Amino acid sequence: MTTFRTTDPDPFDLGFEADDEFAAPAGGDPWRTAPAPAAAASDPFADFPPARRPEARSAIAPGLASLASNPFADLAPPVAEPPRPAPVAAPESASPAMDWNISAHDDVLPGVDAGVGEASVPRIAIHAFGVRAETLAVIEAAAADRRMARASIVARSGGLEAAVDFYQNQPTPSLVLVETMDSAQRMLALLDGLAQVCDPGTKVVVIGQTNDIALYRELMRRGVSEYLTQPKSPLQVIRAVTALYSDPSAPFVGRQVAFVGAKGGVGSSTLAHNFAWSMAERMEAATVIVDLDLPFGTAGLDFNQDPLQGVLDALSQPERLDPVLMDRMMVRCGDRLSLLAAPATLEQDYDIGAEAYEEVTQKMRGAAPFVVLDLPHTWAPWTRKVLVDSDDLVIVATPDLASLRNAKNIVDLVRQARPNDIPPRLVLNQVGVPGRPEIPVKDFGEALGVTPSLVLPFDPKLFGQAANNGQMVAEVAPKSKAAEGVDHLARLISRREAPAATKSASILSGLFKKK
């Protein structure tokens, strides 16, 4: 039986530590293997030229001003980051019998961003000066990422020395990324020259080749914002930049999970509502379900709620949406579950711009650690934007040709728009309809290049009873395949296992019911 690991549900953990990049290299560091200095010369930078002349310090930009004390003096030696295990693929089902065991599916992924959404980089100007072609390629890939959409990035070759020459007669942007292959002594001398031409408020991130904590501390002492050692992926650059502009006093960024149907009638809304309920009740995580199908949304019916206010009020005045107003618009469906319902009426035309949808969905991320979006089966600029910007995307399909074509179009679009994110998750629903020819589950997944995360059997009686009662399937039949499958999907996306208290309570309740 697969053992699941519980991750830390702290919604404020952005998944990035300042010293993550300083694992000892495999081949050894020449700085570390060099003979130890004499006892009297305890400063490894004693032979370096002074950071700058004392009389010139008042003219240096605050972003690179020399710090009075070293905030990293007590920093522990770095520990090599262990390789992160890849998720185990869900077993493929060749028949609609659905004889799968919940423990045989994907292991819980202990990702660094578990339970937390990825914050976007603010609207800033970034200049990058690279030396290696590989570094420039990583920076350009980061510039194309969805999290950097609001930033303006210009990449040039030449490295740190070119940056010093360029800004002699040019204003500096909000952030400067500079790569250097020079020795530590020359690097520090060039950084002193860069400090002389930097405007106030400019932040500097240095990309170097020496993986040494002593150099890192010296750079921090001189006011460098961050030091990276030859980033291998765009996410390393993105997270470093995001950390520089994160506001500790700002609300946390919740994880946005979007559900979309490959075509109408596949059960995407029903699964989105049951998933949100499972996140709140099984995973014990505060969750908000947002019904974005304004004329035909069913979230109110499924949760047996008829709120006076809902998502239309938020979309009509997005600039006024704050935590107090947001809380008034939502209705409580449990201790940890809140609903922002759709009006579900045809009394008016819903002509709402894409900017309003973007602003509301971004503000909703601060309402709970998990925000589940129930998207309508329609195509508009705002739906495309929501699909691309969501941290997790779940495509619900049935095993037929129309669903296969539409799901492939969505997968191809999302892969191209967000190459640095995990691929969408595929849920095959209503498998095994009597008398209906179906595409085999294995063939369906291979055509999309995505292994189905969940395969649910056709069970009209259970889902119909739950819908008519205004309940979730886990409330009607807790031990059904559908209820276990939704809980499994909640574990996959939340990257955590259900708390032990929840398991014990369910076991005891089952024992007491057996009379």
XYZ file of C-alpha atoms in Angstrom:
515
model
C 0.000 0.000 0.000
C 1.335 3.386 -0.948
C 2.308 5.614 1.956
C 1.349 9.250 1.601
C 3.397 11.993 3.162
C 1.704 14.948 4.787
C 3.179 18.264 3.757
C 3.230 21.480 5.716
C -0.021 23.311 4.924
C 1.440 26.706 5.814
C -0.108 29.052 3.211
C 2.640 31.613 3.765
C 5.525 29.368 2.640
C 6.486 30.619 -0.814
C 8.723 27.603 -1.362
C 11.963 29.535 -1.792
C 14.851 29.860 0.622
C 17.629 32.393 0.202
C 20.400 29.802 0.545
C 18.840 27.047 -1.605
C 21.316 27.712 -4.396
C 24.430 27.052 -2.316
C 24.756 23.288 -2.212
C 28.347 22.097 -2.346
C 29.297 21.189 -5.943
C 30.164 17.581 -6.711
C 33.675 18.348 -7.879
C 34.621 20.420 -4.876
C 34.993 24.171 -4.593
C 38.508 25.609 -5.074
C 37.712 28.246 -2.485
C 36.908 25.550 0.071
C 39.844 23.264 -0.814
C 42.428 26.075 -0.697
C 44.854 26.084 2.279
C 43.383 27.654 5.382
C 44.517 31.250 6.048
C 46.575 32.194 9.036
C 44.712 32.599 12.311
C 45.205 36.341 12.308
C 43.674 36.777 8.853
C 40.121 35.631 9.602
C 38.505 37.767 6.873
C 38.587 35.897 3.508
C 38.205 39.246 1.727
C 40.952 41.069 3.645
C 43.179 41.277 0.551
C 40.398 42.687 -1.654
C 40.196 46.384 -2.435
C 37.818 48.353 -0.201
C 34.199 48.281 -1.325
C 34.277 52.004 -2.064
C 35.883 55.189 -0.821
C 34.214 56.407 2.389
C 33.678 59.880 0.951
C 31.782 58.493 -2.062
C 29.224 56.403 -0.146
C 26.631 59.136 0.144
C 26.236 59.198 -3.642
C 25.600 55.477 -4.050
C 22.125 54.175 -4.730
C 20.338 52.831 -1.650
C 19.687 49.572 -3.502
C 23.418 48.809 -3.338
C 24.364 50.707 -0.203
C 26.772 48.917 2.092
C 24.947 47.431 5.063
C 26.076 48.311 8.573
C 25.792 44.726 9.752
C 25.666 41.376 8.071
C 22.119 39.920 8.334
C 23.400 36.534 7.137
C 26.160 36.183 9.740
C 24.342 33.402 11.578
C 23.399 31.560 8.403
C 23.996 27.814 8.763
C 26.158 26.050 6.178
C 24.081 25.040 3.185
C 22.757 21.524 2.805
C 22.392 19.944 -0.595
C 18.743 19.851 -1.641
C 17.588 16.233 -2.080
C 16.128 15.344 -5.463
C 12.376 15.699 -5.523
C 10.531 12.491 -6.332
C 8.524 12.484 -9.507
C 4.813 11.748 -9.190
C 3.832 8.175 -9.864
C 1.545 7.882 -12.863
C -2.008 6.748 -12.296
C -2.690 3.204 -13.468
C -4.286 2.939 -16.826
C -7.675 1.323 -17.013
C -8.351 -0.815 -20.040
C -11.995 -1.508 -19.258
C -14.897 0.348 -17.660
C -14.928 -2.032 -14.691
C -13.060 0.558 -12.561
C -11.341 -2.001 -10.319
C -8.761 0.442 -9.019
C -7.548 0.917 -5.478
C -7.075 4.440 -4.188
C -3.560 3.631 -2.899
C -2.460 2.534 -6.357
C -2.749 6.022 -7.812
C -0.246 8.871 -7.853
C 1.688 9.433 -4.661
C 1.194 12.736 -2.936
C 3.723 15.079 -4.451
C 5.699 16.914 -1.743
C 6.313 19.982 -3.898
C 7.798 23.122 -2.486
C 4.749 25.088 -3.540
C 2.265 22.747 -1.883
C -0.914 24.523 -0.949
C 0.328 27.877 -2.151
C -0.144 29.654 -5.434
C 2.667 31.186 -7.427
C 2.680 34.966 -7.080
C 3.162 37.049 -10.216
C 5.995 39.494 -10.718
C 4.729 43.098 -10.491
C 4.781 45.604 -13.327
C 8.508 46.406 -13.361
C 11.299 46.857 -15.900
C 14.060 44.238 -15.855
C 17.370 44.370 -17.730
C 19.489 41.226 -17.982
C 23.141 41.016 -19.043
C 24.269 37.449 -19.662
C 27.612 35.911 -20.563
C 26.671 32.350 -21.439
C 24.146 31.525 -24.133
C 22.518 29.045 -21.743
C 21.858 31.769 -19.175
C 20.336 34.086 -21.772
C 18.093 31.236 -22.936
C 16.891 30.609 -19.373
C 16.169 34.322 -18.878
C 14.264 34.539 -22.162
C 12.229 31.480 -21.181
C 11.459 33.102 -17.843
C 10.362 36.271 -19.628
C 7.771 34.251 -21.566
C 6.327 32.675 -18.415
C 2.818 33.587 -17.271
C 4.119 34.867 -13.923
C 6.264 37.468 -15.713
C 3.479 38.733 -17.982
C 3.337 42.174 -16.359
C 7.099 42.720 -16.302
C 9.079 44.218 -19.180
C 12.316 42.287 -19.763
C 15.247 43.134 -22.045
C 18.138 40.653 -22.293
C 21.590 41.591 -23.607
C 24.931 39.846 -23.810
C 28.148 41.051 -22.209
C 27.630 40.306 -18.540
C 28.520 42.500 -15.585
C 31.168 44.522 -17.402
C 28.724 45.403 -20.199
C 26.169 46.520 -17.604
C 28.654 48.930 -16.023
C 29.441 50.458 -19.427
C 25.777 50.593 -20.510
C 24.541 52.514 -17.483
C 27.203 55.203 -17.664
C 24.735 57.278 -19.701
C 21.476 55.345 -19.224
C 19.016 55.236 -16.313
C 18.813 51.925 -14.493
C 15.518 49.950 -14.365
C 13.799 48.491 -11.311
C 15.880 45.314 -11.482
C 19.210 44.437 -13.102
C 20.265 40.808 -13.621
C 23.983 40.491 -14.320
C 26.029 37.376 -15.002
C 29.755 37.220 -14.397
C 32.390 34.562 -14.987
C 35.123 36.640 -13.337
C 37.028 35.879 -10.169
C 35.587 37.073 -6.877
C 38.020 39.991 -6.652
C 37.193 41.321 -10.121
C 33.483 40.691 -9.577
C 33.465 42.858 -6.464
C 35.429 45.595 -8.228
C 32.922 45.636 -11.126
C 29.999 45.677 -8.705
C 31.488 48.738 -7.048
C 31.531 50.367 -10.467
C 27.913 49.357 -11.063
C 26.937 50.822 -7.701
C 28.304 54.206 -8.790
C 25.922 54.386 -11.778
C 22.785 52.771 -10.285
C 19.750 54.951 -9.648
C 18.149 54.926 -6.173
C 15.864 51.938 -5.647
C 17.458 49.691 -8.266
C 17.843 46.078 -7.191
C 20.696 43.908 -8.483
C 20.752 40.116 -8.832
C 24.138 38.556 -9.614
C 24.490 35.262 -11.480
C 27.904 33.708 -10.908
C 29.776 30.431 -11.114
C 31.243 30.231 -7.599
C 29.013 28.308 -5.210
C 30.328 29.659 -1.930
C 28.549 30.985 1.143
C 31.403 33.348 2.009
C 31.057 35.092 -1.338
C 27.298 35.175 -0.890
C 27.604 36.906 2.461
C 30.044 39.449 1.084
C 27.662 40.255 -1.771
C 24.793 40.676 0.677
C 26.987 42.950 2.806
C 27.567 45.146 -0.215
C 23.834 45.419 -0.862
C 23.313 42.925 -3.700
C 19.709 41.713 -3.566
C 20.333 38.073 -4.536
C 23.024 35.757 -5.861
C 22.307 32.745 -8.092
C 24.703 30.110 -9.348
C 23.989 29.481 -13.022
C 20.220 28.786 -12.894
C 19.191 25.694 -14.808
C 15.462 26.442 -15.112
C 13.325 29.550 -15.666
C 11.502 28.929 -12.377
C 14.720 29.582 -10.437
C 14.922 33.045 -11.960
C 11.195 33.697 -11.564
C 11.114 32.715 -7.901
C 14.208 34.770 -7.144
C 12.620 37.843 -8.718
C 9.264 37.190 -7.038
C 10.907 36.923 -3.627
C 12.455 40.374 -4.055
C 9.048 42.005 -4.503
C 6.921 39.934 -2.135
C 5.272 41.936 0.622
C 5.317 40.082 3.961
C 2.325 42.118 5.144
C 0.261 41.307 2.034
C -2.280 38.458 2.061
C -1.003 35.059 1.033
C -1.555 33.903 -2.530
C -3.969 30.985 -2.621
C -3.696 28.153 -5.106
C -6.103 28.569 -8.034
C -7.594 25.345 -9.424
C -9.702 25.663 -12.593
C -12.133 22.996 -13.815
C -13.162 23.060 -17.471
C -15.184 20.604 -19.524
C -13.966 19.361 -22.888
C -17.564 19.739 -24.045
C -20.969 20.367 -22.504
C -22.484 17.750 -20.233
C -19.289 15.954 -19.184
C -19.798 16.744 -15.488
C -17.088 19.366 -15.012
C -19.198 21.539 -12.684
C -20.320 18.580 -10.590
C -16.733 17.411 -10.137
C -15.546 20.947 -9.330
C -18.141 21.255 -6.555
C -17.367 17.810 -5.130
C -13.637 18.526 -5.331
C -14.052 21.781 -3.379
C -16.113 19.957 -0.743
C -13.457 17.246 -0.454
C -10.707 19.851 -0.067
C -12.607 21.487 2.788
C -13.969 18.403 4.550
C -11.393 15.698 3.808
C -8.178 17.721 3.492
C -9.385 20.246 6.094
C -8.149 23.155 3.958
C -10.025 26.442 3.726
C -11.494 26.518 0.216
C -13.593 28.859 -1.913
C -15.666 27.631 -4.861
C -16.400 30.306 -7.491
C -19.135 29.633 -10.059
C -18.250 31.616 -13.193
C -21.135 30.283 -15.318
C -23.266 33.392 -14.814
C -26.504 32.396 -16.642
C -26.530 28.633 -16.008
C -24.345 27.972 -12.953
C -25.397 25.105 -10.682
C -23.198 25.609 -7.616
C -26.078 27.143 -5.663
C -28.275 24.132 -6.423
C -25.577 21.567 -5.650
C -24.858 23.139 -2.255
C -28.543 23.876 -1.576
C -27.884 27.619 -1.284
C -29.683 30.668 -2.683
C -27.507 33.673 -1.786
C -28.639 37.230 -2.456
C -25.164 38.271 -3.610
C -22.555 36.447 -5.595
C -19.946 36.543 -8.308
C -21.918 38.999 -10.476
C -21.703 41.646 -7.757
C -17.946 41.139 -7.577
C -17.517 41.335 -11.355
C -19.671 44.474 -11.548
C -17.421 46.388 -9.140
C -14.021 44.688 -9.079
C -12.205 47.834 -7.966
C -14.246 47.901 -4.728
C -13.657 44.257 -3.901
C -11.832 43.996 -0.587
C -11.754 41.255 2.065
C -14.759 42.697 3.919
C -16.944 42.996 0.812
C -15.707 39.625 -0.420
C -16.753 37.965 2.828
C -20.227 39.505 2.578
C -20.710 38.215 -0.962
C -19.754 34.636 -0.117
C -22.026 32.152 1.630
C -20.702 29.593 4.098
C -21.257 25.963 3.119
C -19.300 24.550 6.055
C -16.578 25.406 8.514
C -13.943 25.650 5.779
C -15.939 25.985 2.544
C -17.290 29.227 1.083
C -19.310 29.713 -2.089
C -19.373 32.630 -4.512
C -22.428 31.666 -6.519
C -23.605 32.673 -9.992
C -26.974 34.438 -10.438
C -28.174 31.685 -12.827
C -30.840 33.889 -14.429
C -31.507 35.110 -17.968
C -32.960 38.473 -16.968
C -29.952 40.400 -18.254
C -27.049 40.175 -20.660
C -23.719 39.552 -18.984
C -21.359 41.874 -20.836
C -18.317 41.870 -18.570
C -14.788 42.628 -19.709
C -11.820 40.316 -19.355
C -10.125 42.811 -17.020
C -12.900 42.406 -14.452
C -12.555 38.619 -14.460
C -8.789 38.888 -14.061
C -9.023 41.357 -11.178
C -11.664 39.345 -9.324
C -9.855 36.020 -9.692
C -6.586 37.588 -8.526
C -8.246 39.119 -5.459
C -10.022 35.863 -4.662
C -6.628 34.188 -4.223
C -6.295 36.026 -0.927
C -9.565 34.598 0.409
C -8.380 31.031 1.069
C -5.420 28.708 0.470
C -7.405 26.998 -2.314
C -9.719 28.715 -4.796
C -11.667 26.419 -7.136
C -13.016 27.990 -10.336
C -15.978 26.357 -12.075
C -15.574 27.542 -15.677
C -18.455 27.497 -18.172
C -18.215 25.680 -21.476
C -17.644 28.826 -23.507
C -14.651 30.424 -25.194
C -13.744 34.058 -24.617
C -10.592 36.066 -23.882
C -11.241 35.848 -20.152
C -11.626 32.049 -20.143
C -8.347 31.682 -22.004
C -6.655 33.994 -19.491
C -8.038 32.065 -16.517
C -6.909 28.737 -17.976
C -3.369 29.983 -18.507
C -3.085 31.765 -15.146
C -4.405 28.953 -12.940
C -1.916 27.010 -10.841
C -3.716 23.737 -11.592
C -6.002 22.976 -14.523
C -8.369 20.000 -14.558
C -9.906 18.985 -17.896
C -13.004 16.815 -17.555
C -13.899 14.700 -20.581
C -15.955 11.697 -21.598
C -14.399 8.902 -23.719
C -15.763 10.051 -27.078
C -14.309 11.682 -30.182
C -15.616 15.216 -29.572
C -14.148 15.285 -26.074
C -10.854 13.934 -27.396
C -10.569 16.640 -30.039
C -11.517 19.490 -27.705
C -9.357 18.239 -24.847
C -6.350 17.989 -27.155
C -6.899 21.578 -28.295
C -6.965 22.761 -24.684
C -3.879 20.740 -23.733
C -1.911 22.035 -26.734
C -2.898 25.630 -25.973
C -1.958 25.404 -22.316
C 1.337 23.634 -22.964
C 2.407 26.343 -25.368
C 1.287 29.197 -23.117
C 2.807 27.841 -19.871
C 5.761 25.561 -20.657
C 7.206 25.831 -17.147
C 4.082 24.495 -15.401
C 2.868 20.975 -14.835
C 0.576 19.746 -17.628
C -3.193 19.838 -17.129
C -4.791 16.986 -15.242
C -7.230 14.822 -17.151
C -10.350 13.317 -15.583
C -12.316 10.825 -17.655
C -15.913 10.804 -16.465
C -18.964 8.671 -17.249
C -16.902 5.713 -18.428
C -18.846 2.542 -19.157
C -22.203 3.819 -20.439
C -24.130 0.684 -21.514
C -24.300 0.282 -25.272
C -22.124 3.328 -26.047
C -18.938 2.829 -28.097
C -16.049 4.428 -26.196
C -12.426 5.285 -26.804
C -10.274 3.133 -24.482
C -8.815 5.021 -21.549
C -5.249 4.168 -22.560
C -5.748 5.383 -26.141
C -7.425 8.574 -24.929
C -4.503 9.456 -22.673
C -1.875 8.609 -25.292
C -3.566 10.838 -27.870
C -3.355 13.777 -25.466
C 0.059 12.904 -24.057
C -1.474 13.051 -20.571
C -2.050 10.102 -18.255
C -5.556 10.386 -16.755
C -5.359 11.336 -13.096
C -8.807 9.921 -12.450
C -11.269 7.629 -14.235
C -14.844 7.650 -12.926
C -17.483 5.073 -13.865
C -20.912 5.950 -15.198
C -23.139 6.112 -12.094
C -26.298 8.112 -12.894
C -28.187 6.953 -9.802
C -25.593 8.225 -7.322
C -24.928 11.554 -9.041
C -28.627 12.117 -9.710
C -29.561 11.500 -6.087
C -26.818 13.827 -4.841
C -27.869 16.600 -7.248
C -31.554 16.339 -6.335
C -30.758 16.396 -2.605
C -28.342 19.335 -2.828
C -25.556 17.121 -1.470
C -22.132 15.898 -2.497
C -21.570 12.284 -3.554
C -19.432 11.683 -0.449
C -22.398 12.670 1.713
C -24.737 10.296 -0.116
C -22.326 7.361 -0.562
C -19.004 7.901 1.270
C -17.556 4.547 0.183
C -18.493 4.812 -3.483
C -15.872 4.776 -6.239
C -16.824 8.338 -7.150
C -16.313 9.632 -3.597
C -12.956 7.853 -3.271
C -11.902 9.151 -6.679
C -12.682 12.771 -5.839
C -10.774 12.442 -2.561
C -7.849 11.021 -4.524
C -7.899 14.018 -6.865
C -7.950 16.345 -3.859
C -4.838 14.639 -2.497
C -3.063 14.942 -5.825
C -3.704 18.646 -6.241
C -3.296 19.646 -2.596
C -0.115 17.523 -2.345
C -1.119 16.375 1.095
C -2.808 13.452 2.792
C -6.032 13.720 4.777
C -5.366 14.523 8.455
C -5.281 11.518 10.761
C -8.188 12.855 12.815
C -10.446 12.740 9.773
C -9.493 9.131 9.074
C -10.071 8.043 12.670
C -13.447 9.737 12.806
C -14.610 8.054 9.607
C -13.463 4.618 10.825
C -15.169 5.010 14.198
C -18.373 6.260 12.624
C -18.401 3.187 10.405
C -17.972 0.885 13.402
C -20.788 2.468 15.367
C -23.132 2.190 12.386
C -22.676 -1.583 12.223
C -25.303 -2.897 14.605
